[in-house]
Tab-separated table of C-alpha atoms and ligand atoms in Angstrom:
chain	number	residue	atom	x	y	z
A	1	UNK	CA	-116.222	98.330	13.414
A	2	UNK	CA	-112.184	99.072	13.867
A	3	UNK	CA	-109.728	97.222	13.390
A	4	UNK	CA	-109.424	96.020	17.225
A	5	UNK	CA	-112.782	94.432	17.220
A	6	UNK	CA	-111.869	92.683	13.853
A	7	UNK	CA	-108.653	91.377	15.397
A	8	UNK	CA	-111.462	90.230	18.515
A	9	UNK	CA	-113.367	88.595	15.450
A	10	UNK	CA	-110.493	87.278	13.944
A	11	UNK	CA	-108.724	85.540	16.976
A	12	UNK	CA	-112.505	83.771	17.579
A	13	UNK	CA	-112.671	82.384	14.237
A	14	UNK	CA	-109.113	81.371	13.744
A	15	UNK	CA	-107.768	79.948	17.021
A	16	UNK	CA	-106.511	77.691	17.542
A	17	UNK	CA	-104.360	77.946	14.608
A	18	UNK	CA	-104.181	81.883	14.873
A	19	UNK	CA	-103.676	83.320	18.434
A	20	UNK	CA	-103.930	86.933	17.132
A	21	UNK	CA	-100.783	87.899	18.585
A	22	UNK	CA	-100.494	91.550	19.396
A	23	UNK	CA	-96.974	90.922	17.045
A	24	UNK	CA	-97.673	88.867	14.513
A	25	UNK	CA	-93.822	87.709	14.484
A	26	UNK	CA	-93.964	83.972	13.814
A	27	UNK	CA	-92.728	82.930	17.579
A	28	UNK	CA	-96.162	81.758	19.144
A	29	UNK	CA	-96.925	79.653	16.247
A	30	UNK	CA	-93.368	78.141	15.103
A	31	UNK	CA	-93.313	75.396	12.919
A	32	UNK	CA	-97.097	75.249	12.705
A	33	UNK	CA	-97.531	74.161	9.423
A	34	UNK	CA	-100.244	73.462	8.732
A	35	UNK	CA	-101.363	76.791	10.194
A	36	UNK	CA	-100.209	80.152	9.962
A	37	UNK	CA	-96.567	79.649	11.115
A	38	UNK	CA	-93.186	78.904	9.973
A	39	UNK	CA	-91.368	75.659	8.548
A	40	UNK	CA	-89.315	73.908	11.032
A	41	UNK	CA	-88.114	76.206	13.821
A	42	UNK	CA	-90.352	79.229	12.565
A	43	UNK	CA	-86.621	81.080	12.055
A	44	UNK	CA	-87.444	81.711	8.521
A	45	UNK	CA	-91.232	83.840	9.322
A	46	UNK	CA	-89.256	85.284	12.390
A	47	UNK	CA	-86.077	86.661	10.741
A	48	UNK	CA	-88.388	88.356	7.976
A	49	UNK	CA	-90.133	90.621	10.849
A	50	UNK	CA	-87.563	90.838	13.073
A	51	UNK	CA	-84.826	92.469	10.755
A	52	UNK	CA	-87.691	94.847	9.058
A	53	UNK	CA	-88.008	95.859	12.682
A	54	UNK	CA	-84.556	96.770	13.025
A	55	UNK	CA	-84.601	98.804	10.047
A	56	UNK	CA	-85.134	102.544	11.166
A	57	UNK	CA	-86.009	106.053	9.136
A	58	UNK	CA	-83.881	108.796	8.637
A	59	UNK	CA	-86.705	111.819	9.581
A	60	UNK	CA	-86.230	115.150	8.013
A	61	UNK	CA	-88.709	117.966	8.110
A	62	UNK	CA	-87.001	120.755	6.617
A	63	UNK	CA	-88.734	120.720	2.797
A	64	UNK	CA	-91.219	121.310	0.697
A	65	UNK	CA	-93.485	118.197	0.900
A	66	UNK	CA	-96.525	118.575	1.808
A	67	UNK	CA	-98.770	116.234	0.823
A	68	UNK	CA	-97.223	113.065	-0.163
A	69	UNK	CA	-98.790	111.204	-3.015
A	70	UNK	CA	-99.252	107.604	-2.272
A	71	UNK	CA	-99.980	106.071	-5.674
A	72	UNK	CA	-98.549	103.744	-8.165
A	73	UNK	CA	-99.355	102.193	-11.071
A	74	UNK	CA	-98.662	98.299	-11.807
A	75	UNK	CA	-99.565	96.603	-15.440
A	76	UNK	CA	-101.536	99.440	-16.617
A	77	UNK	CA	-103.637	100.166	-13.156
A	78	UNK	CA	-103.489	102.662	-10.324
A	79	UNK	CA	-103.552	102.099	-7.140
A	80	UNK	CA	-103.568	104.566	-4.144
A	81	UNK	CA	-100.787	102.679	-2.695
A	82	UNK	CA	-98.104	100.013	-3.642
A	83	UNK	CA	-99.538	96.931	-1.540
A	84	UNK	CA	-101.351	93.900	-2.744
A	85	UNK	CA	-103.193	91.486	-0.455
A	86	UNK	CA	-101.151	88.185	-1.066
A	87	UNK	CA	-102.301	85.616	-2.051
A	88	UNK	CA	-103.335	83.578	1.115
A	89	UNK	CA	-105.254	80.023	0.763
A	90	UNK	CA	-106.604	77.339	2.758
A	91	UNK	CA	-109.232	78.234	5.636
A	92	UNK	CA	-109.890	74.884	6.439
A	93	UNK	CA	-106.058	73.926	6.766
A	94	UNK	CA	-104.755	77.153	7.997
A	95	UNK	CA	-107.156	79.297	9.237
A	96	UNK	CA	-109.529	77.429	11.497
A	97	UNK	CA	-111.640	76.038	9.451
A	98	UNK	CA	-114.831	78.179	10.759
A	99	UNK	CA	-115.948	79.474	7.728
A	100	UNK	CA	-115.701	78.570	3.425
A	101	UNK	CA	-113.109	79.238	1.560
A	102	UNK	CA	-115.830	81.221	-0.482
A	103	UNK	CA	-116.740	83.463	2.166
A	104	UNK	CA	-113.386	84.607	3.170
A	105	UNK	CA	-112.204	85.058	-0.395
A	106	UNK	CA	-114.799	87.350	-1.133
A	107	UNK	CA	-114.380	89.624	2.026
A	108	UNK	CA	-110.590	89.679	0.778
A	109	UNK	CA	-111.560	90.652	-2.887
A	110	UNK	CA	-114.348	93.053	-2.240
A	111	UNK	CA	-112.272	95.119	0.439
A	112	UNK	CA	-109.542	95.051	-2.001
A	113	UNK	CA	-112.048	96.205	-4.682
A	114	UNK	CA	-113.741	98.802	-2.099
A	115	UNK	CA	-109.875	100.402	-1.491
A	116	UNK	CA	-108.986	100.440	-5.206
A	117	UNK	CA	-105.869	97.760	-4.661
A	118	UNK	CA	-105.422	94.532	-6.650
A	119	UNK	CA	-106.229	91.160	-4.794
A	120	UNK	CA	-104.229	88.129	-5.225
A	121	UNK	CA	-105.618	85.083	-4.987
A	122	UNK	CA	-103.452	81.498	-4.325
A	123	UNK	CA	-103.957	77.612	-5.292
A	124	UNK	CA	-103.323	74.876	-3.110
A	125	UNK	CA	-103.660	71.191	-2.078
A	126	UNK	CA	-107.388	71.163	-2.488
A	127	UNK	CA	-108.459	71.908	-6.173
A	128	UNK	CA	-111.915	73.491	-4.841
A	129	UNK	CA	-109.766	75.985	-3.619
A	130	UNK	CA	-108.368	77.959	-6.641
A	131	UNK	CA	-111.714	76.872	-7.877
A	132	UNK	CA	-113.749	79.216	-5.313
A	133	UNK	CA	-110.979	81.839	-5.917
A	134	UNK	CA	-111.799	82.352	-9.922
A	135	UNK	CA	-115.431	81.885	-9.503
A	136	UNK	CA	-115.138	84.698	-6.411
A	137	UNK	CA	-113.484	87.115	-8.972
A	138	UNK	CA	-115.616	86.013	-11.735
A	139	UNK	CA	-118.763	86.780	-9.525
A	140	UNK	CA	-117.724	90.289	-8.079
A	141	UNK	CA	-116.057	91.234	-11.582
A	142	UNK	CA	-112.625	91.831	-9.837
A	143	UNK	CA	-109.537	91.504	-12.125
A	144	UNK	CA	-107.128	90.051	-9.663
A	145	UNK	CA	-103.555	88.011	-10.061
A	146	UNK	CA	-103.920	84.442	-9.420
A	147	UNK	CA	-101.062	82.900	-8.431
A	148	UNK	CA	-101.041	78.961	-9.413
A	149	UNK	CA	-98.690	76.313	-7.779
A	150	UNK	CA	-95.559	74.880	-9.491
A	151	UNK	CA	-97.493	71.575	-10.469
A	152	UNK	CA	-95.840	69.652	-13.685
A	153	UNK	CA	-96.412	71.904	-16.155
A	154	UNK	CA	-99.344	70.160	-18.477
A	155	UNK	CA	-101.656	70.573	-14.858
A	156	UNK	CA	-100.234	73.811	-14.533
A	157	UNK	CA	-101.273	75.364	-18.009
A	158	UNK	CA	-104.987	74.117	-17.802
A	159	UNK	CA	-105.253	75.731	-14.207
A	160	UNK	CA	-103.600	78.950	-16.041
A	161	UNK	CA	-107.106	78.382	-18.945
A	162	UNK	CA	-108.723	77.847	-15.603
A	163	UNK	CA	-107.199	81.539	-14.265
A	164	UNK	CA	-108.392	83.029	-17.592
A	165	UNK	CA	-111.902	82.674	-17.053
A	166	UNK	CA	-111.445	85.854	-14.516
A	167	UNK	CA	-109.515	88.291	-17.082
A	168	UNK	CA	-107.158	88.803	-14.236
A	169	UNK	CA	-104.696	91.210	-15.022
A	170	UNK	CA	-101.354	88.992	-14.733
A	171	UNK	CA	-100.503	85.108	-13.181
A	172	UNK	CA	-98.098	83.982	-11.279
A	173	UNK	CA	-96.663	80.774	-10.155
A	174	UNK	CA	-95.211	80.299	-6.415
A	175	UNK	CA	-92.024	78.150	-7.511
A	176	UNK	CA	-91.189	78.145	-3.861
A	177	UNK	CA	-94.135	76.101	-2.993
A	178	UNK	CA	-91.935	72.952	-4.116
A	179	UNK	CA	-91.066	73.299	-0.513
A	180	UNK	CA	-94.343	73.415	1.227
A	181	UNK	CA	-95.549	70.389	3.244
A	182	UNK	CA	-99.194	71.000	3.229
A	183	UNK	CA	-98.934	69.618	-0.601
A	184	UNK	CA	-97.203	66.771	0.076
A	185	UNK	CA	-99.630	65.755	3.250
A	186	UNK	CA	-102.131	65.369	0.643
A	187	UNK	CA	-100.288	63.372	-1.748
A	188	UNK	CA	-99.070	65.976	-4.323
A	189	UNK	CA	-95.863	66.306	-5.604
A	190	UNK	CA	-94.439	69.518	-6.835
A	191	UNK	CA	-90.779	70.140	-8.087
A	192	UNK	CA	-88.327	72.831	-8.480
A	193	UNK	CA	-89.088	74.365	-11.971
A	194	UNK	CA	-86.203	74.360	-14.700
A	195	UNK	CA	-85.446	77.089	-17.153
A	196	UNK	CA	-87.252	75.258	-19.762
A	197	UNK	CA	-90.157	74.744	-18.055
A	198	UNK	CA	-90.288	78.698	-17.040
A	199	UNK	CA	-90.013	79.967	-20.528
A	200	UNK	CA	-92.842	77.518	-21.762
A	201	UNK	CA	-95.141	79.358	-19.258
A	202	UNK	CA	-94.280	82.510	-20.425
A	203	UNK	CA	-94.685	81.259	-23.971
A	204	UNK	CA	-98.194	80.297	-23.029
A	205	UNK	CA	-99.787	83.305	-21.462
A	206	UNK	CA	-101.361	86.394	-22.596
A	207	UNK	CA	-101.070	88.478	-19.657
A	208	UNK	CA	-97.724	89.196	-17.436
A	209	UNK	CA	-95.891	86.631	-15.310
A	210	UNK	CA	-94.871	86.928	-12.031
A	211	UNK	CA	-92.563	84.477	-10.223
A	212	UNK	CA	-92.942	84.418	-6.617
A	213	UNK	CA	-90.323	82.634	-4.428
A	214	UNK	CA	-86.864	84.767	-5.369
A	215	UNK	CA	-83.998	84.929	-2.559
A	216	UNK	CA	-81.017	85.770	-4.303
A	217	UNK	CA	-79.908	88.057	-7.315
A	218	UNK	CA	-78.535	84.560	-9.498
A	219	UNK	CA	-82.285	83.498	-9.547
A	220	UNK	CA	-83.798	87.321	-10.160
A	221	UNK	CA	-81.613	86.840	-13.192
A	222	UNK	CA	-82.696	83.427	-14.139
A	223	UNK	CA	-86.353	84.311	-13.613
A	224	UNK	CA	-85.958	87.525	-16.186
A	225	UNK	CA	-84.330	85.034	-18.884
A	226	UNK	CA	-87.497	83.060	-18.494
A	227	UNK	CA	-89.569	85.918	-19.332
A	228	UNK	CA	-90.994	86.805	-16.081
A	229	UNK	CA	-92.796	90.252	-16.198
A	230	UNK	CA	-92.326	90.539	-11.870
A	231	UNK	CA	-90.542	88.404	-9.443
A	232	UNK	CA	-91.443	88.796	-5.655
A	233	UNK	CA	-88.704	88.364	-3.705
A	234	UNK	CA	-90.034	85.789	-0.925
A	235	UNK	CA	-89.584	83.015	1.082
A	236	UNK	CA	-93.279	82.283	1.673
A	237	UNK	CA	-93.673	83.701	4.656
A	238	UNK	CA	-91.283	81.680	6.246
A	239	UNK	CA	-93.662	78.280	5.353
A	240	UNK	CA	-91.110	76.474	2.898
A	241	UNK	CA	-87.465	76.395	4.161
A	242	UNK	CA	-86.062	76.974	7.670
A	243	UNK	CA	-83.359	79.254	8.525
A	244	UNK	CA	-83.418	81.553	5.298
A	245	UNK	CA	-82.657	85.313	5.528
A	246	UNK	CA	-85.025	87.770	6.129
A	247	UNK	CA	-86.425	89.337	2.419
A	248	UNK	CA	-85.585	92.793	3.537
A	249	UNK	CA	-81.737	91.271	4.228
A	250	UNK	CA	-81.558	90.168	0.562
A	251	UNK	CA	-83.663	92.809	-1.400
A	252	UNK	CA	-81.394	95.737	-2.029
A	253	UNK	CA	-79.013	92.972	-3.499
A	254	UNK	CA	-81.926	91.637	-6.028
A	255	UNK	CA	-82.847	95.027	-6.631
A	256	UNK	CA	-79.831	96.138	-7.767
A	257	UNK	CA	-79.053	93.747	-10.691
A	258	UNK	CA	-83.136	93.380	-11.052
A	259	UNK	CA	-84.241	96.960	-11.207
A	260	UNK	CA	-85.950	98.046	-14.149
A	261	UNK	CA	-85.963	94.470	-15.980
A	262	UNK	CA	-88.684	93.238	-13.800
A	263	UNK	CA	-91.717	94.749	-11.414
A	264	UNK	CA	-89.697	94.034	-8.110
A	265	UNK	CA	-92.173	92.864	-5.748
A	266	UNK	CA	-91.192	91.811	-2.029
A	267	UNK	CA	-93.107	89.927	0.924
A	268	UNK	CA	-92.122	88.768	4.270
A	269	UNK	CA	-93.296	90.085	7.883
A	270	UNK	CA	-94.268	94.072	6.754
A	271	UNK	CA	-97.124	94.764	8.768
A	272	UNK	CA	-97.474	98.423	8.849
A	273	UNK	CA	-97.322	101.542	6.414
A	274	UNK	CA	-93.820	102.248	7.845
A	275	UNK	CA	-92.696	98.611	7.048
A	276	UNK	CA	-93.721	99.232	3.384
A	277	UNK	CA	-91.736	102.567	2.970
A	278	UNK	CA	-89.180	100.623	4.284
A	279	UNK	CA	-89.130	98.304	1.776
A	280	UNK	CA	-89.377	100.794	-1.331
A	281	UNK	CA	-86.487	101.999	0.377
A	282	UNK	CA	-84.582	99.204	-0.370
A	283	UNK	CA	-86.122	99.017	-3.930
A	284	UNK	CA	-89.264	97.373	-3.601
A	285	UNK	CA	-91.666	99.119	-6.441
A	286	UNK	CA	-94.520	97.100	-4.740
A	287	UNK	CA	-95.270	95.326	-1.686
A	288	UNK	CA	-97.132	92.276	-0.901
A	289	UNK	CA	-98.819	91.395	2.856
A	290	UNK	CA	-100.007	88.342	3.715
A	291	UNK	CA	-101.123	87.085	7.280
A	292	UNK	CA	-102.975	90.486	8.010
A	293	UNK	CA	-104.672	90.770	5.218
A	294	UNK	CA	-106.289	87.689	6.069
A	295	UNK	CA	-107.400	87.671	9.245
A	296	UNK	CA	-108.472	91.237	8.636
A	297	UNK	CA	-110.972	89.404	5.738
A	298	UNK	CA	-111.759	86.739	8.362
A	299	UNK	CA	-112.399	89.065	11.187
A	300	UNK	CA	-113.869	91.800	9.032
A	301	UNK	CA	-114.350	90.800	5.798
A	302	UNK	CA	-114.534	93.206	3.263
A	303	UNK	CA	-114.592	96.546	5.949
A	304	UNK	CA	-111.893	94.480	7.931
A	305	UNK	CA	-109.752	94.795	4.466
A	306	UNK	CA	-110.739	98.095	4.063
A	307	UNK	CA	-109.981	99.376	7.119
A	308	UNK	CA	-106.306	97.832	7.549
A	309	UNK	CA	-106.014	99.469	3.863
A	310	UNK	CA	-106.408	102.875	5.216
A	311	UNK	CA	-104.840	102.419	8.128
A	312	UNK	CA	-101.634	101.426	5.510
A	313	UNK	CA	-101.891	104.274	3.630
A	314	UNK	CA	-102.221	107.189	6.443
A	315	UNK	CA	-98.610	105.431	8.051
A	316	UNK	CA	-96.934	105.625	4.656
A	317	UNK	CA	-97.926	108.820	4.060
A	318	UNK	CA	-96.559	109.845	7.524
A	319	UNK	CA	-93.202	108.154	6.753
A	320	UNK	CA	-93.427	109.804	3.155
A	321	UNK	CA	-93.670	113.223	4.811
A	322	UNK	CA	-91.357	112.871	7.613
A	323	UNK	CA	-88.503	111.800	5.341
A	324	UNK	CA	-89.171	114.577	2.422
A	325	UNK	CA	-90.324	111.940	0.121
A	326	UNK	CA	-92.799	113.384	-2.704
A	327	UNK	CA	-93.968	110.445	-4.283
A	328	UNK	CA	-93.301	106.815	-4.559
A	329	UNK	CA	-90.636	106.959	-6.578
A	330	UNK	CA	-88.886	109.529	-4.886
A	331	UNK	CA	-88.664	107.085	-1.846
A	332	UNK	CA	-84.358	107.258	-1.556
A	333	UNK	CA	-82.211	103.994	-0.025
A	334	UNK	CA	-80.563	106.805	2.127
A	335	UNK	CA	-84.162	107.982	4.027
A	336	UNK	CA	-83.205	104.670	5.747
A	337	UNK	CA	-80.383	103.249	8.475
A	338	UNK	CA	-79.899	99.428	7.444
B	401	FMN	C1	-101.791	80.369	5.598
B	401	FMN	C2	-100.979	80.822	4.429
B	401	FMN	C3	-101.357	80.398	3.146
B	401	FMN	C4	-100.611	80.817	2.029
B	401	FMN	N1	-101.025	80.438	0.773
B	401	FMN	C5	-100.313	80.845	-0.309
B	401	FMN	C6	-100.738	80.517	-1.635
B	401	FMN	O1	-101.765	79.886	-1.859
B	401	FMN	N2	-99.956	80.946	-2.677
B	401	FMN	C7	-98.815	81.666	-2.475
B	401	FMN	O2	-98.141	82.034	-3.439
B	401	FMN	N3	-98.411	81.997	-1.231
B	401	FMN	C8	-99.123	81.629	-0.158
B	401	FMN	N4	-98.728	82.017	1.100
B	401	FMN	C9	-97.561	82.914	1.246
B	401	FMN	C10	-97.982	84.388	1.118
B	401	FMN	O3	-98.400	84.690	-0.183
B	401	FMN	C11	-96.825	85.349	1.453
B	401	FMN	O4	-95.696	85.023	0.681
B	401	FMN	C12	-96.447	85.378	2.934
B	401	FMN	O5	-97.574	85.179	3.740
B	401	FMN	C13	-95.788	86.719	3.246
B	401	FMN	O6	-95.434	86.837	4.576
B	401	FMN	P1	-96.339	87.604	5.677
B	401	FMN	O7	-97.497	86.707	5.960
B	401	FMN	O8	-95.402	87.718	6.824
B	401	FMN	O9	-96.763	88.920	5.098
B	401	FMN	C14	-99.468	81.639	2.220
B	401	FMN	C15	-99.126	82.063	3.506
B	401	FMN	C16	-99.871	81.682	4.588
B	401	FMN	C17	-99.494	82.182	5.959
């Protein structure tokens, strides 16, 4: 199998509510959500690739690097390179409904296993759902991150004892999704979290926190005073507020007052190995890709996963050598034109 025949699979088992465009930029499938689009006019999803696009690399081959190492390490584990399938829910109300929620989760976690990167896993309208997610981990002995929805909190702490029952090596909470329609079509509410509410999670867990939904450097701040062990800047893919900035327009900002008092994690339209160095550049230590990753486990499952993995790692590692970078953390804001 490569990865063109799993994007063949993929477009077959997802349309209509993926069209498998040959850019997935957010413009065929504006303001389908439901679905794998963008809120309102899609501007959101389509600002996030389209300014990583314009972002270009500053090539230099007069060095001494010569083979790039890829790795990095996040809450104690390795990885052979900084991405993290994120966490990506809902086949029956995004992704065309043409297989279980079981069956695609497990392709995801098992290529993720097979490649040696950390899956994340996501909650959603329909309980079942996180459900399948924990027992999928549980069965293939995967430590993941499960990322839990900004329900009150009481809900949200027994779906946290819930997220235990996989060891999973941190949990987050997507206080964006506040935003996200889907919920509300089914009759849930979620709110914006407070302060309060945010350190009582933290007070409650055992492993780190993440907070996932972070768009300017104010709320990095606020999310550190809660205790959170990682923010990712995000904006959900575009799926919870029209007419936001691209994440790659905001990072360097967060990064800057965020760096080294948090895991900065980003998200948003980074597609390719290139588009990850990119966003180290701007001081991303990890990255986080979502609509790929997905139809790659729906097209391919786990060898789709795998294969988009590699495929990852062999353009980073050309961007790494073609800019003189040595390792991860020798990635430099100047290797890039912004
Ligand atoms: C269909 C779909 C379902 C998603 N489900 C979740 C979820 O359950 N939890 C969550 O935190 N984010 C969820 N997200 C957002 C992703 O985690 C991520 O922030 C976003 O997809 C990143 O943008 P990208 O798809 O352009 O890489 C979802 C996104 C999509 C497209």
């Amino acid at each position: 199998m490569n990865l063109k025949e799993v994007s063949q699979k993929a477009k077959e088992l997802m349309m209509p509510q993926c069209r498998m465009c040959p850019e997935c930029n957010g413009v065929a499938c504006r303001g389908e959500v439901p679905g794998m689009g963008g809120k309102g006019t899609g501007s959101s999803f389509m600002n996030n690739y389209s300014e990583l696009k314009k972002i270009t690399l500053n090539m230099r081959s007069i060095h001494d690097v010569k083979e790039p190492d890829t790795s990095a390490e996040f809450f104690g584990v390795r990885m052979p390179i900084p991405v993290f399938p994120a966490p990506v829910t809902g086949v029956a109300i995004n992704m065309g409904n043409k297989m279980t929620e079981r069956e695609y989760i497990t392709g995801l976690i098992e290529g993720s296993r097979n490649s040696g990167i950390i899956p994340m896993v996501g909650d959603s309208a329909f309980k079942s759902f996180i459900e399948e997610n924990i027992a999928a981990l549980k069965e293939k002995k995967v430590r993941g991150i499960v990322f839990i929805k900004p329900w009150d909190n009481s809900e949200l702490l027994s779906r946290i004892e819930l997220a235990m029952e996989s060891d999973p090596i941190a949990i987050g909470v997507d206080i964006d999704s506040c935003g996200l329609d889907t919920l509300k079509m089914h009759g849930h509410r979620v709110d914006p979290k407070t302060l309060e509410d945010l350190k009582e999670i933290k007070a409650a867990l055992k492993v780190p926190f993440i907070i996932k939904g972070i768009m300017t450097p104010c709320e990095a701040l606020l999310a550190i005073q809660a205790g959170a062990d990682a923010i990712v800047v995000s904006n959900h893919g575009g799926r919870v507020l029209d007419s936001t900035p691209a994440t790659c327009s905001v990072l360097s900002t967060i990064a800057e007052v965020a760096k080294g008092k948090a895991v900065i994690f980003v998200d948003g339209g980074v597609r390719s190995g290139v588009d990850v160095f990119k966003m180290l550049a701007l001081g991303a230590d990890g990255v986080l890709i979502g609509r790929p990753f997905a139809q790659y486990a729906i097209g391919g499952g786990a060898e789709g996963v795998s294969l988009y993995a590699d495929k990852l790692r062999s353009e980073l590692r050309g961007a790494m050598l073609l800019t003189g970078s040595k390792d991860i953390g020798s990635i430099e804001e100047s290797s890039i034109n912004y």
